[in-house]
Amino acid sequence: MSKFQLLAIETSCDDTSVAVVNSDYEVLANLTSAQEIHNLYGGVVPELASRMHIKYIMQLTEKVFKESNIELGDIDGVAIAINPGLIGSLLVGVSYAKGLAYAINKPLIAVNHMIAHIYANKITHPELKPPFLALVVSGGHSELVLFETEQKFTVIGKTVDDAAGEAFDKTAKLLGLGYPGGPIIDKLAVNGDPAFVEFPRALKQSNNFSFSGLKTSILNYVQKQDEAYIQKHIADIAASVQEAIVDSLLTKTMNYAVKFKINQIVLAGGVSANSRLRKRFTELCDKHKIELVYPPLKYCMDNAAMVGAAAIDKYRREEFASLELNPFSTKGIRLI
Ligand code: KG4
Ligand code: ZN
């Protein structure tokens, strides 16, 4: 098949993103409008997110065409993330993508958002292929997934309550640090002592993750200290929380990888931007001679380039969606 290029759209949560990606996994343009309005509320307000997507999506598409020097007529297909996510937000992107695909008479390619996070790695590692063990950690999900082939995978572990990103976000809210919590805690923790407080690591014997007990434990800890003490040790507390989350993700992934002789581990999702997570995975993978792949920082968080990357194989296989396509909000990784 000759070279082709896809317009990709991502609107599953609070980031409106549009990209042009070609069949060699080159990103010709990728623009994202972060919806800052949610910062006022300490979390995403779904109805506001939908409205903001409507406001941003057309102007972003126009900018992406300008930046990539590509015209609508040069596009060979339109890729869109259809689940999981906020249903109102997904609806805006899916309706827009369907309209565009119909207007230019080109195929529509539907993509699962979690699989797209994994494919973000292909932008810098186009040669990446299963078998691998993927740790997908975002604001709404924590999943450990064993990929035998691109089309065959098993979920080995998942969260029984809060996702890893959610644990960062809720902790930051509790400490009055702002939203989203992950990057704020990551930055603060650089100057903190990760052993300052020993927060719990839950479900030690299981492949599943649980972070709600950690949240309660942080709340109890904060309530017992006075405000001045918390402020004095805010970097140490941030580092200790981060360590508890990273420890859980690392231990479960590495235990499984070592036990089942996995050769390759892939990190994906917003939390894979975490500097401590990357450092500790790198050290342990080096020790066990496991190849580690993680996305460049700019493709860790929600973005349309990863949606385009995930659509490339589907385009090649001519796995096209009909114009009757509907989004759905059901959680988790799945083939669609
Ligand atoms: O993948 P993503 O952009 O959106 C979802 O699909 O949910 O992930 C967002 C999550 C947020 O919870 C955010 O706090 C977290 O990723 N995150 C981080 C970092 N950067 C983003 N968590 C820890 N450390 C970071 N550096
Ligand atoms: Zn995401």
Short mmCIF file of C-alpha atoms and ligand atoms in Angstrom, two decimals:
data_model
loop_
_atom_site.label_atom_id
_atom_site.label_comp_id
_atom_site.label_asym_id
_atom_site.label_seq_id
_atom_site.Cartn_x
_atom_site.Cartn_y
_atom_site.Cartn_z
CA MET A 1 0.00 0.00 0.00
CA SER A 2 1.41 3.40 -0.87
CA LYS A 3 1.92 6.14 1.67
CA PHE A 4 -1.23 7.65 3.19
CA GLN A 5 -2.13 10.31 5.73
CA LEU A 6 -4.87 10.47 8.30
CA LEU A 7 -6.60 13.31 10.08
CA ALA A 8 -7.03 12.24 13.72
CA ILE A 9 -9.37 13.61 16.36
CA GLU A 10 -9.41 13.11 20.14
CA THR A 11 -12.17 14.50 22.38
CA SER A 12 -12.66 11.79 25.00
CA CYS A 13 -12.22 13.95 28.10
CA ASP A 14 -11.12 17.56 28.55
CA ASP A 15 -8.49 17.95 25.83
CA THR A 16 -9.58 18.82 22.30
CA SER A 17 -6.90 17.55 19.96
CA VAL A 18 -6.48 17.28 16.19
CA ALA A 19 -3.50 15.85 14.29
CA VAL A 20 -2.27 14.77 10.88
CA VAL A 21 -0.23 11.56 10.95
CA ASN A 22 1.18 9.67 7.97
CA SER A 23 1.61 5.94 7.41
CA ASP A 24 5.24 6.11 8.63
CA TYR A 25 4.02 7.30 12.06
CA GLU A 26 5.28 10.80 11.34
CA VAL A 27 3.27 13.50 13.05
CA LEU A 28 2.86 16.35 10.56
CA ALA A 29 0.93 18.45 13.08
CA ASN A 30 -0.66 17.81 16.48
CA LEU A 31 -2.48 20.58 18.29
CA THR A 32 -4.28 20.33 21.61
CA SER A 33 -6.40 22.88 23.44
CA ALA A 34 -6.28 22.18 27.13
CA GLN A 35 -9.56 23.33 28.64
CA GLU A 36 -8.37 25.41 31.55
CA ILE A 37 -11.90 26.12 32.76
CA HIS A 38 -11.88 22.80 34.70
CA ASN A 39 -9.01 24.01 36.92
CA LEU A 40 -11.54 26.25 38.68
CA TYR A 41 -13.44 23.14 39.83
CA GLY A 42 -10.52 20.84 40.70
CA GLY A 43 -11.69 18.26 38.15
CA VAL A 44 -13.40 17.87 34.79
CA VAL A 45 -17.00 19.13 34.51
CA PRO A 46 -18.46 16.94 31.71
CA GLU A 47 -21.01 19.42 30.36
CA LEU A 48 -18.40 22.18 30.15
CA ALA A 49 -15.98 19.79 28.44
CA SER A 50 -18.52 19.03 25.67
CA ARG A 51 -19.17 22.72 25.08
CA MET A 52 -15.47 23.54 24.94
CA HIS A 53 -14.87 20.75 22.39
CA ILE A 54 -17.50 22.36 20.15
CA LYS A 55 -15.79 25.72 20.59
CA TYR A 56 -12.27 24.47 19.79
CA ILE A 57 -12.58 21.64 17.30
CA MET A 58 -13.02 23.55 14.03
CA GLN A 59 -10.39 26.17 14.72
CA LEU A 60 -7.89 23.45 15.74
CA THR A 61 -8.56 21.53 12.52
CA GLU A 62 -7.93 24.66 10.44
CA LYS A 63 -4.69 25.34 12.33
CA VAL A 64 -3.53 21.74 11.88
CA PHE A 65 -4.03 21.97 8.12
CA LYS A 66 -2.07 25.21 8.04
CA GLU A 67 0.76 23.85 10.15
CA SER A 68 1.09 20.57 8.26
CA ASN A 69 0.77 22.23 4.85
CA ILE A 70 -1.90 19.73 3.99
CA GLU A 71 -5.34 20.34 2.55
CA LEU A 72 -8.56 18.53 3.33
CA GLY A 73 -8.42 16.91 -0.12
CA ASP A 74 -5.01 15.32 0.71
CA ILE A 75 -6.43 13.37 3.64
CA ASP A 76 -6.96 9.63 3.07
CA GLY A 77 -9.05 8.90 6.17
CA VAL A 78 -10.42 10.31 9.42
CA ALA A 79 -9.47 8.61 12.72
CA ILE A 80 -11.53 9.12 15.86
CA ALA A 81 -11.38 7.83 19.46
CA ILE A 82 -14.85 6.44 20.33
CA ASN A 83 -14.39 4.94 23.84
CA PRO A 84 -13.82 5.08 26.76
CA GLY A 85 -14.51 8.64 27.82
CA LEU A 86 -17.19 11.15 28.71
CA ILE A 87 -20.11 10.42 26.44
CA GLY A 88 -20.89 14.08 25.67
CA SER A 89 -17.26 14.81 24.84
CA LEU A 90 -16.94 11.72 22.66
CA LEU A 91 -20.14 12.65 20.83
CA VAL A 92 -18.70 15.99 19.72
CA GLY A 93 -15.58 14.37 18.22
CA VAL A 94 -17.43 11.44 16.63
CA SER A 95 -20.09 13.68 15.06
CA TYR A 96 -17.43 16.01 13.70
CA ALA A 97 -15.30 13.14 12.35
CA LYS A 98 -18.32 11.53 10.67
CA GLY A 99 -19.24 14.84 9.05
CA LEU A 100 -15.72 15.33 7.73
CA ALA A 101 -15.36 11.76 6.44
CA TYR A 102 -18.71 12.06 4.65
CA ALA A 103 -17.82 15.45 3.17
CA ILE A 104 -14.52 14.24 1.68
CA ASN A 105 -15.81 10.74 0.93
CA LYS A 106 -12.96 9.05 2.78
CA PRO A 107 -13.03 6.20 5.31
CA LEU A 108 -13.68 6.68 9.00
CA ILE A 109 -11.49 4.70 11.44
CA ALA A 110 -12.71 4.14 15.01
CA VAL A 111 -10.10 3.70 17.73
CA ASN A 112 -10.15 2.72 21.41
CA HIS A 113 -8.58 5.50 23.49
CA MET A 114 -6.52 3.12 25.69
CA ILE A 115 -5.10 1.31 22.67
CA ALA A 116 -4.29 4.73 21.23
CA HIS A 117 -2.25 5.52 24.38
CA ILE A 118 -0.16 2.40 23.70
CA TYR A 119 0.26 3.37 20.04
CA ALA A 120 1.67 6.76 21.12
CA ASN A 121 4.87 4.72 21.52
CA LYS A 122 4.93 3.95 17.78
CA ILE A 123 5.57 7.62 17.02
CA THR A 124 9.12 7.26 18.34
CA HIS A 125 9.34 3.44 18.03
CA PRO A 126 7.56 2.57 14.74
CA GLU A 127 9.16 -0.89 14.88
CA LEU A 128 7.41 -1.70 18.20
CA LYS A 129 5.55 -5.02 18.03
CA PRO A 130 3.98 -7.51 20.46
CA PRO A 131 4.62 -9.62 22.42
CA PHE A 132 4.84 -7.06 25.21
CA LEU A 133 3.35 -6.27 28.59
CA ALA A 134 1.68 -2.84 28.60
CA LEU A 135 1.03 -0.76 31.70
CA VAL A 136 -1.64 1.76 30.72
CA VAL A 137 -2.08 4.37 33.44
CA SER A 138 -4.20 7.46 32.98
CA GLY A 139 -6.69 9.65 34.80
CA GLY A 140 -9.47 7.07 34.50
CA HIS A 141 -7.64 3.76 34.06
CA SER A 142 -4.86 1.56 35.38
CA GLU A 143 -4.53 -1.61 33.33
CA LEU A 144 -1.82 -4.21 32.95
CA VAL A 145 -2.31 -5.84 29.56
CA LEU A 146 -0.43 -8.71 27.95
CA PHE A 147 -0.32 -8.34 24.17
CA GLU A 148 0.42 -11.56 22.26
CA THR A 149 -0.29 -9.93 18.91
CA GLU A 150 -1.76 -6.57 17.92
CA GLN A 151 -5.17 -8.22 17.80
CA LYS A 152 -4.90 -10.55 20.78
CA PHE A 153 -4.45 -9.38 24.34
CA THR A 154 -5.42 -10.28 27.90
CA VAL A 155 -6.04 -7.87 30.76
CA ILE A 156 -3.83 -9.20 33.59
CA GLY A 157 -4.71 -6.57 36.16
CA LYS A 158 -6.84 -3.47 36.56
CA THR A 159 -7.91 -1.03 39.20
CA VAL A 160 -10.58 -2.09 41.64
CA ASP A 161 -11.31 1.54 42.59
CA ASP A 162 -9.37 4.73 41.75
CA ALA A 163 -7.02 4.89 38.75
CA ALA A 164 -3.37 5.88 39.24
CA GLY A 165 -3.87 9.33 37.71
CA GLU A 166 -6.98 9.78 39.81
CA ALA A 167 -4.90 9.03 42.93
CA PHE A 168 -2.46 11.79 41.95
CA ASP A 169 -5.33 14.19 41.17
CA LYS A 170 -7.26 13.48 44.39
CA THR A 171 -4.13 13.81 46.53
CA ALA A 172 -3.28 17.15 44.93
CA LYS A 173 -6.83 18.36 45.57
CA LEU A 174 -6.63 17.23 49.18
CA LEU A 175 -3.33 19.06 49.64
CA GLY A 176 -4.72 22.17 47.92
CA LEU A 177 -2.18 21.93 45.10
CA GLY A 178 -4.42 22.32 42.02
CA TYR A 179 -5.40 20.23 39.00
CA PRO A 180 -4.22 18.06 37.30
CA GLY A 181 -2.33 16.69 40.26
CA GLY A 182 0.14 14.36 38.53
CA PRO A 183 2.49 16.93 37.02
CA ILE A 184 2.27 19.15 40.15
CA ILE A 185 3.19 16.30 42.52
CA ASP A 186 5.91 15.07 40.13
CA LYS A 187 7.55 18.52 40.16
CA LEU A 188 7.24 19.03 43.92
CA ALA A 189 8.51 15.53 44.69
CA VAL A 190 11.86 16.22 43.01
CA ASN A 191 12.93 18.05 46.19
CA GLY A 192 11.21 15.70 48.63
CA ASP A 193 12.10 12.57 50.58
CA PRO A 194 10.14 9.56 49.24
CA ALA A 195 10.62 7.75 52.57
CA PHE A 196 9.26 10.64 54.69
CA VAL A 197 5.86 8.95 55.24
CA GLU A 198 5.24 5.24 54.61
CA PHE A 199 1.85 5.30 52.88
CA PRO A 200 0.19 1.90 52.23
CA ARG A 201 0.76 -0.25 49.14
CA ALA A 202 -2.49 -2.17 48.62
CA LEU A 203 -3.26 -5.65 47.20
CA LYS A 204 0.35 -6.78 47.37
CA GLN A 205 -0.44 -10.33 46.31
CA SER A 206 -2.68 -9.41 43.37
CA ASN A 207 -2.17 -8.16 39.83
CA ASN A 208 -4.99 -5.68 40.43
CA PHE A 209 -4.46 -2.12 41.62
CA SER A 210 -6.22 -0.25 44.40
CA PHE A 211 -5.59 3.37 45.38
CA SER A 212 -8.62 4.34 47.45
CA GLY A 213 -7.02 3.15 50.71
CA LEU A 214 -4.03 5.34 49.93
CA LYS A 215 -6.35 8.32 49.53
CA THR A 216 -7.94 7.66 52.96
CA SER A 217 -4.53 7.23 54.53
CA ILE A 218 -3.32 10.57 53.09
CA LEU A 219 -6.50 12.25 54.36
CA ASN A 220 -5.95 10.83 57.87
CA TYR A 221 -2.31 11.90 57.81
CA VAL A 222 -3.15 15.45 56.70
CA GLN A 223 -5.88 15.81 59.34
CA LYS A 224 -3.43 14.83 62.10
CA GLN A 225 -0.81 17.49 61.23
CA ASP A 226 -1.11 21.24 61.53
CA GLU A 227 -1.11 23.42 58.42
CA ALA A 228 2.38 24.87 59.00
CA TYR A 229 3.89 21.36 59.27
CA ILE A 230 2.18 20.29 56.02
CA GLN A 231 3.45 23.37 54.21
CA LYS A 232 6.98 22.86 55.55
CA HIS A 233 7.02 19.24 54.39
CA ILE A 234 4.86 19.51 51.28
CA ALA A 235 7.66 18.25 48.99
CA ASP A 236 8.32 15.26 51.30
CA ILE A 237 4.61 14.39 51.43
CA ALA A 238 4.31 14.70 47.64
CA ALA A 239 7.37 12.46 47.19
CA SER A 240 5.97 9.88 49.65
CA VAL A 241 2.58 9.74 47.90
CA GLN A 242 4.26 9.45 44.53
CA GLU A 243 6.47 6.65 45.83
CA ALA A 244 3.47 4.67 47.07
CA ILE A 245 1.72 4.95 43.67
CA VAL A 246 4.88 4.23 41.67
CA ASP A 247 5.79 1.28 43.94
CA SER A 248 2.42 -0.38 43.35
CA LEU A 249 2.58 0.05 39.57
CA LEU A 250 6.21 -1.04 39.38
CA THR A 251 6.01 -4.05 41.70
CA LYS A 252 2.97 -5.63 40.06
CA THR A 253 4.27 -5.08 36.53
CA MET A 254 7.77 -6.31 37.27
CA ASN A 255 6.62 -9.33 39.32
CA TYR A 256 4.50 -10.48 36.40
CA ALA A 257 7.20 -9.70 33.83
CA VAL A 258 9.91 -11.61 35.69
CA LYS A 259 7.65 -14.56 36.53
CA PHE A 260 6.49 -14.99 32.92
CA LYS A 261 9.81 -14.03 31.29
CA ILE A 262 8.47 -11.00 29.44
CA ASN A 263 11.10 -9.38 27.19
CA GLN A 264 9.43 -6.06 26.55
CA ILE A 265 7.44 -3.61 28.70
CA VAL A 266 5.50 -0.67 27.29
CA LEU A 267 4.32 2.25 29.45
CA ALA A 268 1.42 4.39 28.28
CA GLY A 269 -1.09 7.04 29.41
CA GLY A 270 -0.79 10.35 31.26
CA VAL A 271 0.88 8.83 34.33
CA SER A 272 3.68 7.43 32.14
CA ALA A 273 4.95 11.04 32.05
CA ASN A 274 5.90 10.66 35.71
CA SER A 275 9.65 11.11 36.10
CA ARG A 276 9.97 8.79 39.12
CA LEU A 277 7.98 6.05 37.38
CA ARG A 278 10.21 6.26 34.31
CA LYS A 279 13.39 6.27 36.40
CA ARG A 280 12.45 3.29 38.55
CA PHE A 281 11.14 1.27 35.60
CA THR A 282 14.34 2.02 33.69
CA GLU A 283 16.53 0.83 36.59
CA LEU A 284 14.60 -2.39 37.16
CA CYS A 285 14.19 -3.23 33.47
CA ASP A 286 17.93 -2.73 32.99
CA LYS A 287 18.57 -5.06 35.91
CA HIS A 288 16.31 -7.77 34.48
CA LYS A 289 17.39 -7.14 30.87
CA ILE A 290 13.86 -6.26 29.80
CA GLU A 291 13.42 -3.75 27.02
CA LEU A 292 11.43 -0.72 28.18
CA VAL A 293 9.54 1.63 25.89
CA TYR A 294 7.66 4.76 26.97
CA PRO A 295 6.21 7.62 24.95
CA PRO A 296 7.85 11.02 24.58
CA LEU A 297 6.42 13.45 27.15
CA LYS A 298 4.28 15.33 24.66
CA TYR A 299 2.43 12.14 23.63
CA CYS A 300 1.79 10.77 27.16
CA MET A 301 -1.27 12.88 27.86
CA ASP A 302 -4.38 12.81 25.66
CA ASN A 303 -3.55 13.82 22.10
CA ALA A 304 -4.81 13.15 18.60
CA ALA A 305 -1.46 11.97 17.20
CA MET A 306 -1.81 8.71 19.20
CA VAL A 307 -5.31 8.21 17.73
CA GLY A 308 -3.84 8.61 14.25
CA ALA A 309 -1.03 6.17 15.11
CA ALA A 310 -3.55 3.57 16.32
CA ALA A 311 -5.57 3.96 13.11
CA ILE A 312 -2.68 3.21 10.73
CA ASP A 313 -2.83 -0.61 10.97
CA LYS A 314 -6.63 -0.51 10.86
CA TYR A 315 -6.50 1.61 7.70
CA ARG A 316 -4.12 -0.89 6.12
CA ARG A 317 -6.49 -3.75 7.03
CA GLU A 318 -9.42 -1.67 5.70
CA GLU A 319 -11.20 -1.94 9.03
CA PHE A 320 -13.43 1.05 8.44
CA ALA A 321 -16.35 2.28 10.54
CA SER A 322 -19.75 3.08 9.10
CA LEU A 323 -21.23 6.55 9.23
CA GLU A 324 -23.72 5.15 11.75
CA LEU A 325 -20.87 4.91 14.25
CA ASN A 326 -21.71 5.88 17.83
CA PRO A 327 -19.33 6.49 20.74
CA PHE A 328 -19.71 4.62 24.01
CA SER A 329 -18.37 5.42 27.43
CA THR A 330 -17.72 1.87 28.76
CA LYS A 331 -14.42 1.68 30.61
CA GLY A 332 -11.36 -0.20 29.56
CA ILE A 333 -9.20 -1.40 26.74
CA ARG A 334 -10.94 -3.30 23.93
CA LEU A 335 -10.72 -3.97 20.24
CA ILE A 336 -13.36 -2.05 18.28
O1 KG4 B 1 -4.03 9.90 29.69
P1 KG4 B 1 -4.48 11.17 30.26
O2 KG4 B 1 -4.03 12.45 29.63
O3 KG4 B 1 -6.04 11.25 30.32
C1 KG4 B 1 -6.88 10.17 30.55
O4 KG4 B 1 -7.07 9.38 29.61
O5 KG4 B 1 -7.33 10.09 31.70
O6 KG4 B 1 -4.06 11.14 31.79
C2 KG4 B 1 -4.30 12.19 32.64
C3 KG4 B 1 -3.74 11.82 33.98
C4 KG4 B 1 -4.11 12.82 35.07
O7 KG4 B 1 -4.64 12.10 36.16
C5 KG4 B 1 -2.77 13.45 35.42
O8 KG4 B 1 -2.68 13.88 36.76
C6 KG4 B 1 -1.82 12.32 35.12
O9 KG4 B 1 -2.33 11.74 33.95
N1 KG4 B 1 -0.44 12.81 34.89
C7 KG4 B 1 0.60 12.50 35.68
C8 KG4 B 1 1.72 13.22 35.18
N2 KG4 B 1 1.31 13.93 34.08
C9 KG4 B 1 -0.01 13.64 33.93
N3 KG4 B 1 0.68 11.72 36.76
C10 KG4 B 1 1.87 11.62 37.36
N4 KG4 B 1 2.99 12.30 36.95
C11 KG4 B 1 2.95 13.10 35.88
N5 KG4 B 1 4.05 13.75 35.48
ZN ZN B 2 -6.12 9.24 28.04
#
